[in-house]
CSV table of C-alpha atoms in Angstrom, one decimal:
chain,number,residue,atom,x,y,z
T,1,MET,CA,-13.0,-14.1,-0.2
T,2,SER,CA,-14.5,-14.8,-3.8
T,3,ASP,CA,-17.6,-13.8,-3.6
T,4,SER,CA,-16.5,-10.4,-2.4
T,5,VAL,CA,-17.9,-7.8,-5.0
T,6,VAL,CA,-15.5,-4.4,-4.3
T,7,ASN,CA,-15.6,-0.8,-5.5
T,8,ILE,CA,-13.7,-0.9,-8.5
T,9,GLU,CA,-12.2,2.6,-8.1
T,10,ASP,CA,-10.3,1.3,-5.0
T,11,TYR,CA,-8.3,-0.8,-7.6
T,12,ILE,CA,-7.3,1.3,-10.5
T,13,CYS,CA,-4.0,2.7,-11.2
T,14,SER,CA,-3.2,6.2,-10.9
T,15,VAL,CA,-1.2,6.3,-14.7
T,16,CYS,CA,-2.8,4.2,-16.6
T,17,ARG,CA,-6.8,5.0,-15.1
T,18,GLU,CA,-7.1,0.8,-15.5
T,19,ILE,CA,-7.4,-2.1,-13.2
T,20,PHE,CA,-3.5,-2.9,-11.8
T,21,ASP,CA,-2.0,-5.2,-13.9
T,22,HIS,CA,0.8,-7.4,-12.0
T,23,PRO,CA,1.2,-4.2,-9.0
T,24,VAL,CA,4.4,-3.8,-7.4
T,25,SER,CA,4.6,-1.1,-4.4
T,26,LEU,CA,7.6,1.7,-4.5
T,27,PRO,CA,9.1,2.3,-0.7
T,28,CYS,CA,6.5,5.3,-0.7
T,29,SER,CA,3.8,2.4,-0.5
T,30,HIS,CA,2.2,3.9,-3.4
T,31,THR,CA,1.1,0.8,-6.0
T,32,PHE,CA,0.9,1.2,-9.8
T,33,CYS,CA,1.0,-1.0,-12.8
T,34,HIS,CA,4.3,-3.3,-13.5
T,35,LYS,CA,4.8,-1.9,-16.4
T,36,CYS,CA,3.6,2.3,-15.4
T,37,CYS,CA,6.2,1.8,-13.0
T,38,PHE,CA,9.2,1.3,-15.5
T,39,MET,CA,7.7,4.8,-17.0
T,40,LEU,CA,8.8,6.7,-13.6
T,41,LYS,CA,12.3,5.0,-14.0
T,42,LYS,CA,15.3,7.4,-14.6
T,43,THR,CA,18.6,5.9,-15.5
T,44,THR,CA,21.6,7.6,-14.7
T,45,ALA,CA,25.2,6.5,-15.1
T,46,ASN,CA,25.5,4.7,-12.3
T,47,HIS,CA,21.9,3.8,-11.4
T,48,GLN,CA,18.3,3.7,-11.8
T,49,GLN,CA,15.7,5.8,-10.0
T,50,TYR,CA,11.9,5.0,-10.0
T,51,HIS,CA,10.1,8.5,-9.1
T,52,CYS,CA,6.7,8.4,-7.5
T,53,ALA,CA,4.0,9.9,-9.8
T,54,ILE,CA,1.8,10.9,-6.6
T,55,CYS,CA,4.8,12.4,-3.9
T,56,ARG,CA,7.3,12.2,-5.9
T,57,GLU,CA,9.8,10.3,-3.6
T,58,VAL,CA,12.4,8.8,-5.2
T,59,ALA,CA,13.5,5.5,-5.0
T,60,SER,CA,15.8,2.9,-5.7
T,61,SER,CA,13.5,-0.2,-6.3
T,62,PHE,CA,10.2,-1.8,-6.0
T,63,HIS,CA,9.1,-5.2,-5.0
T,64,ARG,CA,5.6,-6.7,-5.4
T,65,ASN,CA,2.6,-6.2,-4.0
T,66,ARG,CA,1.6,-9.9,-3.6
T,67,ASP,CA,-1.6,-9.2,-1.3
T,68,LEU,CA,-2.9,-6.7,-4.1
T,69,ASP,CA,-2.2,-9.1,-6.8
T,70,GLN,CA,-3.8,-11.7,-4.6
T,71,LYS,CA,-7.2,-9.7,-4.2
T,72,LEU,CA,-6.9,-8.9,-8.0
T,73,SER,CA,-7.5,-12.9,-8.6
T,74,THR,CA,-10.2,-13.3,-5.6
T,75,LEU,CA,-12.2,-10.2,-5.9
T,76,LYS,CA,-15.3,-9.6,-8.3
T,77,ALA,CA,-16.6,-6.2,-9.7
T,78,PRO,CA,-19.1,-5.8,-12.6
T,79,CYS,CA,-18.4,-4.3,-15.9
T,80,GLN,CA,-19.9,-1.3,-16.4
T,81,TYR,CA,-21.2,-2.2,-19.9
T,82,CYS,CA,-22.9,-5.3,-19.6
T,83,SER,CA,-22.9,-5.2,-15.7
T,84,LYS,CA,-21.3,-9.2,-15.9
T,85,LEU,CA,-19.6,-10.0,-12.5
T,86,LEU,CA,-16.0,-10.9,-12.8
T,87,ILE,CA,-13.0,-10.9,-11.3
T,88,LEU,CA,-11.2,-8.1,-11.4
T,89,LYS,CA,-7.9,-9.5,-13.2
T,90,GLU,CA,-10.6,-10.9,-15.5
T,91,LEU,CA,-12.4,-7.7,-15.9
T,92,ARG,CA,-9.8,-5.6,-17.3
T,93,LYS,CA,-9.0,-7.4,-20.2
T,94,HIS,CA,-13.0,-7.8,-20.5
T,95,THR,CA,-13.8,-4.2,-20.3
T,96,GLU,CA,-11.4,-4.0,-24.0
T,97,THR,CA,-13.6,-6.0,-25.8
T,98,CYS,CA,-17.1,-5.5,-24.0
T,99,ILE,CA,-19.3,-6.3,-26.7
T,100,SER,CA,-22.0,-4.1,-25.1
T,101,GLN,CA,-19.2,-1.1,-24.7
T,102,SER,CA,-20.6,0.9,-28.1
T,103,ALA,CA,-24.6,0.7,-26.8
T,104,ALA,CA,-23.7,1.3,-23.0
T,105,LYS,CA,-22.2,4.7,-24.2
T,106,PRO,CA,-25.0,7.3,-23.8
T,107,PRO,CA,-25.1,11.2,-25.7
T,108,SER,CA,-23.3,14.2,-23.7
T,109,ARG,CA,-25.9,15.9,-21.8
T,110,PRO,CA,-25.8,18.0,-19.1
T,111,ILE,CA,-26.7,16.2,-15.4
T,112,ILE,CA,-29.1,18.3,-13.0
T,113,LEU,CA,-28.5,18.8,-9.5
T,114,THR,CA,-31.2,17.6,-7.0
T,115,LYS,CA,-30.3,20.0,-4.7
T,116,THR,CA,-30.9,23.9,-4.9
T,117,LEU,CA,-27.0,26.0,-4.9
T,118,SER,CA,-26.4,29.0,-3.1
T,119,GLU,CA,-25.4,32.0,-5.2
T,120,SER,CA,-22.0,31.7,-4.7
T,121,GLN,CA,-21.9,28.2,-5.4
T,122,GLN,CA,-24.0,28.8,-8.9
T,123,LYS,CA,-20.9,31.4,-9.3
T,124,ALA,CA,-18.3,28.5,-8.6
T,125,LEU,CA,-20.5,25.5,-10.9
T,126,GLU,CA,-20.0,28.7,-14.1
T,127,LEU,CA,-16.2,29.0,-12.9
T,128,ALA,CA,-16.4,25.1,-13.2
T,129,GLN,CA,-18.1,24.6,-16.7
T,130,ALA,CA,-16.2,28.1,-18.4
T,131,GLY,CA,-12.8,25.9,-18.0
T,132,ALA,CA,-10.4,28.6,-18.9
T,133,ASN,CA,-7.4,27.9,-16.1
T,134,ARG,CA,-5.7,25.2,-16.3
T,135,SER,CA,-2.6,25.4,-14.0
T,136,THR,CA,-5.2,26.4,-10.6
T,137,PHE,CA,-9.1,25.3,-10.5
T,138,THR,CA,-11.9,27.7,-8.4
T,139,CYS,CA,-13.5,25.3,-5.8
T,140,PRO,CA,-16.6,23.8,-7.0
T,141,PHE,CA,-18.9,24.6,-3.6
T,142,CYS,CA,-17.3,27.9,-3.1
T,143,GLN,CA,-15.6,30.9,-4.7
T,144,LYS,CA,-12.2,30.0,-3.0
T,145,SER,CA,-9.9,30.4,-6.2
T,146,ASN,CA,-5.9,29.3,-7.2
T,147,LEU,CA,-5.7,26.2,-5.9
T,148,THR,CA,-4.1,23.4,-7.6
T,149,CYS,CA,-4.8,19.7,-7.6
T,150,THR,CA,-3.3,18.9,-4.6
T,151,HIS,CA,-4.9,22.2,-2.9
T,152,LEU,CA,-8.4,21.2,-4.2
T,153,ARG,CA,-8.5,18.3,-2.6
T,154,HIS,CA,-7.5,19.3,0.8
T,155,HIS,CA,-9.8,22.3,0.6
T,156,ILE,CA,-12.8,20.2,-0.2
T,157,LYS,CA,-12.0,17.3,2.1
T,158,LYS,CA,-11.8,20.3,5.6
T,159,HIS,CA,-14.2,22.7,4.2
T,160,HIS,CA,-17.7,20.6,2.4
T,161,LYS,CA,-17.2,16.9,2.5
T,162,GLN,CA,-20.7,17.5,3.8
T,163,GLU,CA,-22.0,18.6,1.4
T,164,ASP,CA,-23.7,17.5,-1.7
T,165,GLN,CA,-21.1,15.9,-3.4
T,166,GLN,CA,-22.4,16.7,-6.9
T,167,ARG,CA,-20.4,18.6,-8.9
T,168,VAL,CA,-18.7,19.4,-12.5
T,169,CYS,CA,-15.3,18.9,-11.7
T,170,PRO,CA,-13.3,22.0,-12.5
T,171,ILE,CA,-9.9,20.6,-13.4
T,172,CYS,CA,-11.7,17.9,-16.0
T,173,SER,CA,-13.5,20.6,-17.1
T,174,SER,CA,-10.2,22.7,-18.2
T,175,MET,CA,-9.4,20.4,-20.5
T,176,PRO,CA,-9.8,19.9,-24.1
T,177,TRP,CA,-11.4,16.4,-23.8
T,178,GLY,CA,-13.2,17.2,-21.0
T,179,ASP,CA,-17.0,17.6,-20.5
T,180,LYS,CA,-17.9,20.7,-18.7
T,181,THR,CA,-21.8,19.9,-18.5
T,182,MET,CA,-20.8,16.5,-16.8
T,183,VAL,CA,-21.6,16.3,-13.4
T,184,SER,CA,-20.0,14.3,-10.8
T,185,SER,CA,-21.5,12.4,-8.4
T,186,ASN,CA,-19.3,12.4,-5.4
T,187,VAL,CA,-16.7,15.3,-6.6
T,188,TYR,CA,-13.9,14.6,-3.8
T,189,GLN,CA,-13.5,10.8,-4.3
T,190,HIS,CA,-13.4,11.6,-8.1
T,191,ILE,CA,-10.5,14.5,-7.7
T,192,LYS,CA,-9.0,11.9,-5.6
T,193,ARG,CA,-8.6,9.0,-7.2
T,194,ARG,CA,-8.1,10.8,-11.0
T,195,HIS,CA,-6.0,13.6,-10.1
T,196,GLN,CA,-3.4,12.2,-7.6
T,197,PHE,CA,-0.5,14.3,-9.1
T,198,ASP,CA,-0.5,18.5,-10.9
T,199,TYR,CA,0.5,17.1,-13.9
T,200,ASP,CA,-1.5,20.1,-15.7
T,201,THR,CA,1.6,22.3,-15.5
T,202,PHE,CA,3.3,20.2,-18.1
T,203,VAL,CA,0.7,19.1,-20.5
T,204,ASN,CA,0.5,19.6,-24.4
T,205,TYR,CA,-3.6,20.3,-24.9
T,206,ALA,CA,-3.5,19.5,-28.5
T,207,GLN,CA,-2.5,16.0,-27.1
T,208,ASN,CA,-6.3,13.2,-25.9
T,209,GLU,CA,-5.9,12.6,-22.4
T,210,GLN,CA,-3.8,9.3,-21.6
T,211,GLN,CA,-0.8,11.4,-24.1
T,212,MET,CA,-1.3,13.8,-22.1
T,213,ILE,CA,-1.0,12.2,-18.6
T,214,ASN,CA,2.3,9.8,-20.3
T,215,ASP,CA,4.2,13.3,-21.1
T,216,ALA,CA,3.2,14.9,-17.9
T,217,ILE,CA,4.9,11.9,-15.8
T,218,GLN,CA,8.2,12.2,-18.3
T,219,ALA,CA,7.8,16.2,-17.8
T,220,SER,CA,7.7,15.9,-13.9
T,221,LEU,CA,10.5,13.8,-13.4
T,222,LYS,CA,13.0,15.8,-15.8
T,223,GLU,CA,11.9,18.8,-13.7
T,224,SER,CA,11.9,16.8,-10.3
T,225,SER,CA,15.9,15.8,-10.7
């Protein structure tokens, strides 16, 4: 088991976007870092509740995810900067201080698609790169528009999973910190992992990405109360 190499995306917390740290699970089965779960807590006069950031189901408690914690202590993945193979628990801390990090970040540049796009797909790509709308989005495969994050995921899964997945993410490109020229190698998996809830409705676009995520969670909890 200790020699197993895994896809690190399967072990990323949807709140902090880092490898799980002391993972805990809510009754709805969604898992977060222990400290991230406390960001989802809302205390009333009589009791405290946890509002899941993904499905918004309300729970009165959470439990330690021992199975996942065990995997974090045994499974390995390579550092994205120096390629060193590390246990997942060690990799989280290593990545923050990896000496190869600064040298490994190339300047942003367009990525050329390897597949010729149809006219409708090209128009969808241009709309995604324009990034004008921050509440609903246009499918990067066709011209279907007015899709929320959730609806966009479902639409791609239903209609475009068999197509070439190299596309610009319309959600990322609409954000101030988004790179409108960056093509994801698998846009469906990217959206599924990175955009698991519709935080765009609540964000302050003058903030950086992590501040936007944290404030979006809190605003979302207030709205659902």
